[in-house]
Structure formats: structure tokens, C-alpha cells
Tab-separated table of C-alpha atoms and ligand atoms in Angstrom:
chain	number	residue	atom	x	y	z
O	1	MET	CA	-9.820	5.865	-8.153
O	2	THR	CA	-6.760	5.176	-6.007
O	3	ARG	CA	-3.933	3.811	-8.084
O	4	ARG	CA	-2.510	0.406	-7.187
O	5	ARG	CA	0.939	0.707	-5.562
O	6	SER	CA	3.267	-2.264	-5.927
O	7	ALA	CA	6.803	-3.425	-5.293
O	8	ILE	CA	7.535	-6.083	-7.902
O	9	GLY	CA	10.751	-8.065	-8.200
O	10	ASN	CA	12.203	-9.218	-11.511
O	11	TRP	CA	14.610	-12.087	-10.924
O	12	LYS	CA	15.711	-12.144	-14.587
O	13	MET	CA	17.857	-15.230	-15.374
O	14	ASN	CA	18.658	-15.835	-11.722
O	15	GLY	CA	17.374	-18.358	-9.240
O	16	LEU	CA	17.487	-22.094	-8.641
O	17	THR	CA	15.363	-24.218	-6.358
O	18	ALA	CA	17.987	-23.511	-3.670
O	19	ASN	CA	16.819	-19.880	-3.727
O	20	LEU	CA	13.201	-20.707	-2.905
O	21	SER	CA	13.850	-19.958	0.759
O	22	ASP	CA	14.195	-16.301	-0.261
O	23	VAL	CA	10.851	-16.528	-2.056
O	24	ASP	CA	9.373	-17.906	1.186
O	25	GLN	CA	10.801	-15.043	3.234
O	26	ILE	CA	9.747	-12.368	0.741
O	27	ALA	CA	6.270	-13.893	0.631
O	28	ALA	CA	6.043	-13.804	4.416
O	29	ALA	CA	6.707	-10.037	4.322
O	30	ALA	CA	4.348	-9.624	1.373
O	31	ALA	CA	1.545	-11.300	3.308
O	32	GLN	CA	1.817	-8.561	5.948
O	33	ALA	CA	2.272	-5.698	3.491
O	34	THR	CA	-0.326	-2.984	2.940
O	35	CYS	CA	0.913	-2.391	-0.635
O	36	GLY	CA	0.842	-4.661	-3.654
O	37	THR	CA	3.745	-7.031	-4.188
O	38	GLY	CA	4.907	-9.464	-6.842
O	39	LEU	CA	7.826	-11.629	-7.889
O	40	CYS	CA	8.499	-12.281	-11.568
O	41	LEU	CA	10.467	-15.504	-11.326
O	42	PRO	CA	12.242	-17.637	-13.908
O	43	ALA	CA	9.609	-19.863	-15.523
O	44	THR	CA	11.339	-22.937	-14.073
O	45	LEU	CA	10.534	-21.793	-10.521
O	46	LEU	CA	6.988	-20.567	-10.991
O	47	HIS	CA	5.011	-23.700	-10.390
O	48	VAL	CA	7.043	-24.886	-7.456
O	49	ALA	CA	6.936	-21.401	-5.887
O	50	ARG	CA	3.161	-21.311	-6.400
O	51	GLY	CA	2.909	-24.446	-4.303
O	52	ARG	CA	4.748	-22.747	-1.427
O	53	VAL	CA	3.526	-19.127	-1.263
O	54	THR	CA	0.361	-17.100	-1.832
O	55	MET	CA	1.906	-13.792	-2.946
O	56	PRO	CA	1.382	-12.713	-6.598
O	57	LEU	CA	3.878	-14.314	-8.967
O	58	GLY	CA	4.679	-13.449	-12.549
O	59	GLY	CA	6.600	-14.456	-15.643
O	60	GLN	CA	9.212	-12.319	-17.385
O	61	ASP	CA	8.084	-12.713	-21.000
O	62	CYS	CA	5.472	-14.549	-23.030
O	63	HIS	CA	4.980	-15.441	-26.669
O	64	ALA	CA	2.279	-13.593	-28.602
O	65	SER	CA	0.650	-16.875	-29.665
O	66	GLU	CA	-1.424	-19.163	-27.478
O	67	SER	CA	0.431	-22.305	-28.511
O	68	GLY	CA	2.262	-23.837	-31.451
O	69	ALA	CA	5.641	-24.534	-33.013
O	70	HIS	CA	7.799	-22.052	-31.097
O	71	THR	CA	10.594	-24.082	-29.559
O	72	GLY	CA	11.805	-22.703	-26.270
O	73	ASP	CA	9.067	-20.102	-25.942
O	74	ILE	CA	6.369	-19.931	-23.306
O	75	SER	CA	2.782	-18.760	-23.704
O	76	ALA	CA	0.855	-16.482	-21.393
O	77	GLY	CA	-1.597	-19.316	-20.776
O	78	MET	CA	1.246	-21.571	-19.637
O	79	LEU	CA	2.386	-18.916	-17.173
O	80	ALA	CA	-1.163	-18.587	-15.850
O	81	ASP	CA	-1.383	-22.373	-15.589
O	82	ALA	CA	1.845	-22.398	-13.557
O	83	GLY	CA	0.372	-19.887	-11.110
O	84	ALA	CA	1.328	-16.476	-12.511
O	85	SER	CA	-1.033	-13.518	-12.381
O	86	MET	CA	1.259	-11.107	-14.223
O	87	VAL	CA	3.963	-11.060	-16.877
O	88	ILE	CA	6.622	-8.532	-17.853
O	89	VAL	CA	6.545	-7.568	-21.541
O	90	GLY	CA	8.930	-5.361	-23.486
O	91	HIS	CA	11.803	-5.397	-21.031
O	92	CYS	CA	14.797	-3.672	-22.640
O	93	GLU	CA	16.845	-6.845	-22.167
O	94	ARG	CA	14.335	-8.565	-24.487
O	95	HIS	CA	14.743	-5.707	-26.978
O	96	ALA	CA	18.539	-6.113	-26.807
O	97	ASP	CA	18.799	-9.924	-26.678
O	98	HIS	CA	15.873	-10.864	-28.923
O	99	GLY	CA	15.290	-7.860	-31.171
O	100	GLU	CA	11.764	-7.252	-29.924
O	101	THR	CA	9.922	-4.365	-31.560
O	102	ASN	CA	7.042	-2.267	-30.225
O	103	GLU	CA	4.710	-4.256	-32.459
O	104	ILE	CA	5.812	-7.575	-30.959
O	105	VAL	CA	5.468	-6.151	-27.472
O	106	ALA	CA	1.924	-4.953	-28.216
O	107	ALA	CA	1.012	-8.467	-29.373
O	108	LYS	CA	2.492	-9.926	-26.190
O	109	SER	CA	0.458	-7.520	-24.043
O	110	GLY	CA	-2.684	-8.660	-25.838
O	111	ALA	CA	-1.706	-12.306	-25.293
O	112	ALA	CA	-1.182	-11.610	-21.587
O	113	TRP	CA	-4.640	-10.048	-21.288
O	114	ASN	CA	-6.263	-12.934	-23.133
O	115	ALA	CA	-4.750	-15.333	-20.602
O	116	GLY	CA	-6.045	-13.211	-17.726
O	117	LEU	CA	-2.597	-11.879	-16.785
O	118	THR	CA	-1.683	-8.299	-15.932
O	119	ALA	CA	0.909	-7.066	-18.435
O	120	ILE	CA	3.791	-5.135	-16.876
O	121	LEU	CA	4.802	-3.083	-19.894
O	122	CYS	CA	8.356	-1.722	-19.773
O	123	ILE	CA	9.375	1.469	-21.513
O	124	GLY	CA	12.587	3.476	-21.264
O	125	GLU	CA	15.234	5.397	-23.156
O	126	THR	CA	18.855	4.379	-23.823
O	127	GLU	CA	21.754	6.388	-22.506
O	128	THR	CA	22.360	8.035	-25.891
O	129	GLN	CA	18.693	8.953	-26.200
O	130	TYR	CA	18.825	10.390	-22.686
O	131	HIS	CA	21.885	12.502	-23.408
O	132	THR	CA	20.516	13.779	-26.711
O	133	GLY	CA	17.223	14.927	-25.217
O	134	GLN	CA	15.076	12.270	-26.876
O	135	THR	CA	13.612	10.698	-23.730
O	136	ARG	CA	10.079	12.057	-24.126
O	137	ASP	CA	9.871	11.274	-27.839
O	138	VAL	CA	11.086	7.731	-27.247
O	139	LEU	CA	8.633	7.134	-24.406
O	140	ALA	CA	5.707	8.599	-26.358
O	141	ASP	CA	6.621	6.357	-29.286
O	142	GLN	CA	6.863	3.261	-27.081
O	143	ILE	CA	3.504	4.000	-25.437
O	144	ALA	CA	1.814	4.599	-28.783
O	145	GLY	CA	3.387	1.497	-30.354
O	146	SER	CA	3.425	-1.107	-27.611
O	147	LEU	CA	0.312	-0.399	-25.513
O	148	PRO	CA	-2.690	-1.938	-27.248
O	149	GLU	CA	-6.137	-0.388	-27.138
O	150	GLY	CA	-8.076	-1.576	-24.136
O	151	ALA	CA	-5.380	-1.038	-21.508
O	152	ASN	CA	-6.810	-0.350	-18.086
O	153	ALA	CA	-5.679	-0.364	-14.471
O	154	ASP	CA	-6.706	-4.011	-14.071
O	155	ASN	CA	-4.869	-5.457	-17.029
O	156	THR	CA	-1.781	-3.223	-17.318
O	157	ILE	CA	0.992	-1.729	-15.211
O	158	ILE	CA	3.586	0.548	-16.827
O	159	ALA	CA	7.221	0.280	-15.736
O	160	TYR	CA	9.479	3.200	-16.617
O	161	GLU	CA	12.995	1.783	-16.773
O	162	PRO	CA	15.733	4.029	-18.174
O	163	VAL	CA	17.979	1.482	-19.916
O	164	TRP	CA	21.113	3.181	-18.613
O	165	ALA	CA	19.901	2.934	-15.010
O	166	ILE	CA	19.400	-0.836	-15.070
O	167	GLY	CA	22.012	-2.695	-13.063
O	168	THR	CA	24.370	0.286	-13.063
O	169	GLY	CA	23.762	1.831	-9.656
O	170	ARG	CA	22.887	5.091	-11.439
O	171	THR	CA	19.416	6.650	-11.501
O	172	PRO	CA	17.997	9.849	-12.943
O	173	GLY	CA	17.683	12.691	-10.422
O	174	ILE	CA	14.559	12.703	-8.268
O	175	GLY	CA	13.215	15.735	-10.140
O	176	GLU	CA	13.798	14.011	-13.481
O	177	ILE	CA	11.973	10.871	-12.356
O	178	ALA	CA	9.061	13.047	-11.166
O	179	GLN	CA	8.849	14.921	-14.457
O	180	THR	CA	9.222	11.851	-16.626
O	181	HIS	CA	6.523	9.955	-14.736
O	182	ALA	CA	4.170	12.951	-15.035
O	183	PHE	CA	4.899	13.026	-18.770
O	184	ILE	CA	4.205	9.292	-19.110
O	185	ARG	CA	0.909	9.687	-17.255
O	186	SER	CA	-0.098	12.518	-19.595
O	187	ARG	CA	0.398	10.125	-22.535
O	188	LEU	CA	-1.557	7.170	-21.149
O	189	PRO	CA	-5.020	6.467	-22.513
O	190	ASP	CA	-6.123	5.794	-18.934
O	191	PRO	CA	-4.404	7.981	-16.322
O	192	SER	CA	-5.366	5.568	-13.539
O	193	LEU	CA	-2.753	3.050	-14.701
O	194	SER	CA	0.041	2.449	-12.201
O	195	ILE	CA	3.502	3.592	-13.261
O	196	LEU	CA	6.400	1.840	-11.523
O	197	TYR	CA	9.970	3.116	-11.621
O	198	GLY	CA	12.727	0.575	-12.368
O	199	GLY	CA	16.502	0.915	-12.576
O	200	SER	CA	18.906	0.510	-9.634
O	201	VAL	CA	16.208	0.776	-6.975
O	202	ASN	CA	17.616	-0.213	-3.588
O	203	ALA	CA	16.833	0.135	0.091
O	204	SER	CA	18.599	3.515	0.227
O	205	ASN	CA	16.937	5.307	-2.677
O	206	ALA	CA	13.502	3.616	-2.632
O	207	ALA	CA	11.765	5.923	-0.150
O	208	GLY	CA	12.704	9.074	-2.068
O	209	ILE	CA	11.576	7.652	-5.390
O	210	PHE	CA	8.355	6.136	-4.022
O	211	ALA	CA	7.352	9.438	-2.413
O	212	LEU	CA	6.972	11.087	-5.844
O	213	ALA	CA	3.383	11.827	-6.859
O	214	ASP	CA	3.358	9.890	-10.135
O	215	VAL	CA	5.472	6.957	-8.963
O	216	ASP	CA	3.270	4.044	-7.894
O	217	GLY	CA	6.022	1.687	-6.801
O	218	GLY	CA	9.022	-0.092	-8.250
O	219	LEU	CA	10.128	-2.876	-10.582
O	220	VAL	CA	13.279	-4.123	-8.919
O	221	GLY	CA	15.990	-6.345	-10.391
O	222	GLY	CA	19.149	-7.075	-8.414
O	223	ALA	CA	17.769	-5.888	-5.089
O	224	SER	CA	14.807	-8.281	-5.328
O	225	LEU	CA	16.918	-11.438	-5.340
O	226	THR	CA	17.134	-11.794	-1.576
O	227	ALA	CA	14.681	-11.125	1.220
O	228	GLU	CA	17.371	-9.133	2.990
O	229	LYS	CA	17.440	-6.594	0.149
O	230	PHE	CA	13.853	-6.703	-1.104
O	231	VAL	CA	11.852	-6.631	2.134
O	232	PRO	CA	13.161	-3.123	3.065
O	233	ILE	CA	12.029	-1.925	-0.385
O	234	ILE	CA	8.518	-3.307	0.229
O	235	LYS	CA	8.553	-1.536	3.587
O	236	ALA	CA	9.691	1.731	1.973
O	237	LEU	CA	6.700	1.553	-0.359
O	238	GLU	CA	4.350	0.835	2.516
O	239	ALA	CA	5.728	3.815	4.416
O	240	THR	CA	5.046	6.166	1.504
O	241	SER	CA	1.590	4.768	0.684
W	1	LIG	P1	18.051	-3.407	-11.454
W	1	LIG	O1	17.134	-3.132	-10.283
W	1	LIG	O2	18.971	-4.565	-11.215
W	1	LIG	O3	18.715	-2.172	-11.934
W	1	LIG	O4	17.094	-3.929	-12.657
W	1	LIG	C1	15.947	-3.219	-12.947
W	1	LIG	C2	15.140	-3.983	-13.909
W	1	LIG	O5	15.543	-4.214	-15.043
W	1	LIG	C3	13.857	-4.512	-13.448
W	1	LIG	O6	13.097	-5.007	-14.507
């Protein structure tokens, strides 16, 4: 089976209705693209964006429960209702800001599946773990602890995001990314799952990263916020597909 290749943007806590023109322009490029695309928008923009564009949209987090007394949280079903087809779970910024554990992330993945969403499960080592040679152990632990049984290429995408590469302009070497992705694939229950790379992807480094055998695309933060920056990344993925 050919693995799904996608360029997915994560807008994080950025974006107001004034920025919807960039969503329109990104969606126009996505409609022409031969690879998969997606934009994980702030929840406040999802429904209005859904009314404007046809490209896949996603949320950035969901609660593990379907509904209930969880002030300020959002359920996977609500994201689906607002027009999302995917949701990021386990992003390291959720680990850092909200103390999320592997167990919580596993429950969120299950909630995403139950709502019919594809879970984009993030894994990645910290800088200290990287420098002390723990990367593989950490990733194996995160896969074992946060990927529920039943993951398949339809309901799950893995995003490898070294914590120290996010928003820093630094990335692992090309050879390191290749080896780490091959390692991740060897640990997946289903090797046909897509594995995206995330962490300081931009128009200059995208083609080299996307050309690697076990890299199936990118999860892009800062460089997904404008069409000017993100469309070249979609094109780089198309060119290496
Ligand atoms: P940057 O592309 O801004 O480094 O962010 C990556 C990321 O965290 C995507 O989820």
C-alpha cells in the first residue's frame, strides 16, 4: 500500500478572522495539489474556515471525553461538527503547558477515532534527551504508551517532532532524520502509517527532508501561517512524491 503523503500546517495559538485570506490562498493551492494537505486551525476559526474552503481542516487538541463538565475544553465530536477531519494529539506544547502524559494522549487518540477524526500523534525527544542519547528509548516509550491498539493508516498519522527543533530554526541532520524515521517505522504496529517530520520545516529545507524514504511529509508550524511560506512547502512535497 502506498503511504499517504501530506503537508499539514499547525497554526497553534495564532490566527484571527483577518487571517482567513491566507486560509483561502492555501486552500486554493491545496485544491491543485497531488499530495495530501491539511490545516490545523485554532478552534475559533474552524467553522468559519469550513464555510469558505474544501481542503482538510483539523483541530490542535481534543478532550478524551465526549462531553461533560470540562470548562474550556473541546471534544473531538465538536471539532468534527465544526468541519474538522483530523486533530493533533500529544503535541509537546501540550505536554509542557498542560502536563499531558502518554496515557492522556492515548485516551485522546481513542476519542479522535470515535468521532471519526484522524489522530495526528506527535512524538519527540527533548534537547537533553537528544544530547544524552535517549532519543530512541523516548520515542519507543511514547509509541508504546500513547498509540492505542487499533491504529491504522486511516485513523492515525505519526508526527516526529524533536522538541528542540520546534520554532528554533534548528533541525537534526538529514541522516539523523532518516535513521530516526526508519526506527519509528520499525516500532509501529502497522508500518503503513504515515510519519511526518515536524520542527523548523521551511521552504529551503523541505525538499531535502521530504525526499527521505521514511518521511511522508511535514507538520509545519511557523511556516504554515501564510500562503507565501506554506504553498512552497506543499509544492516541495508534491515534487518529491
Ligand atoms: P515550527 O515549524 O514552527 O518549528 O513548529 C513545528 C510544530 O510544532 C508543528 O506542530
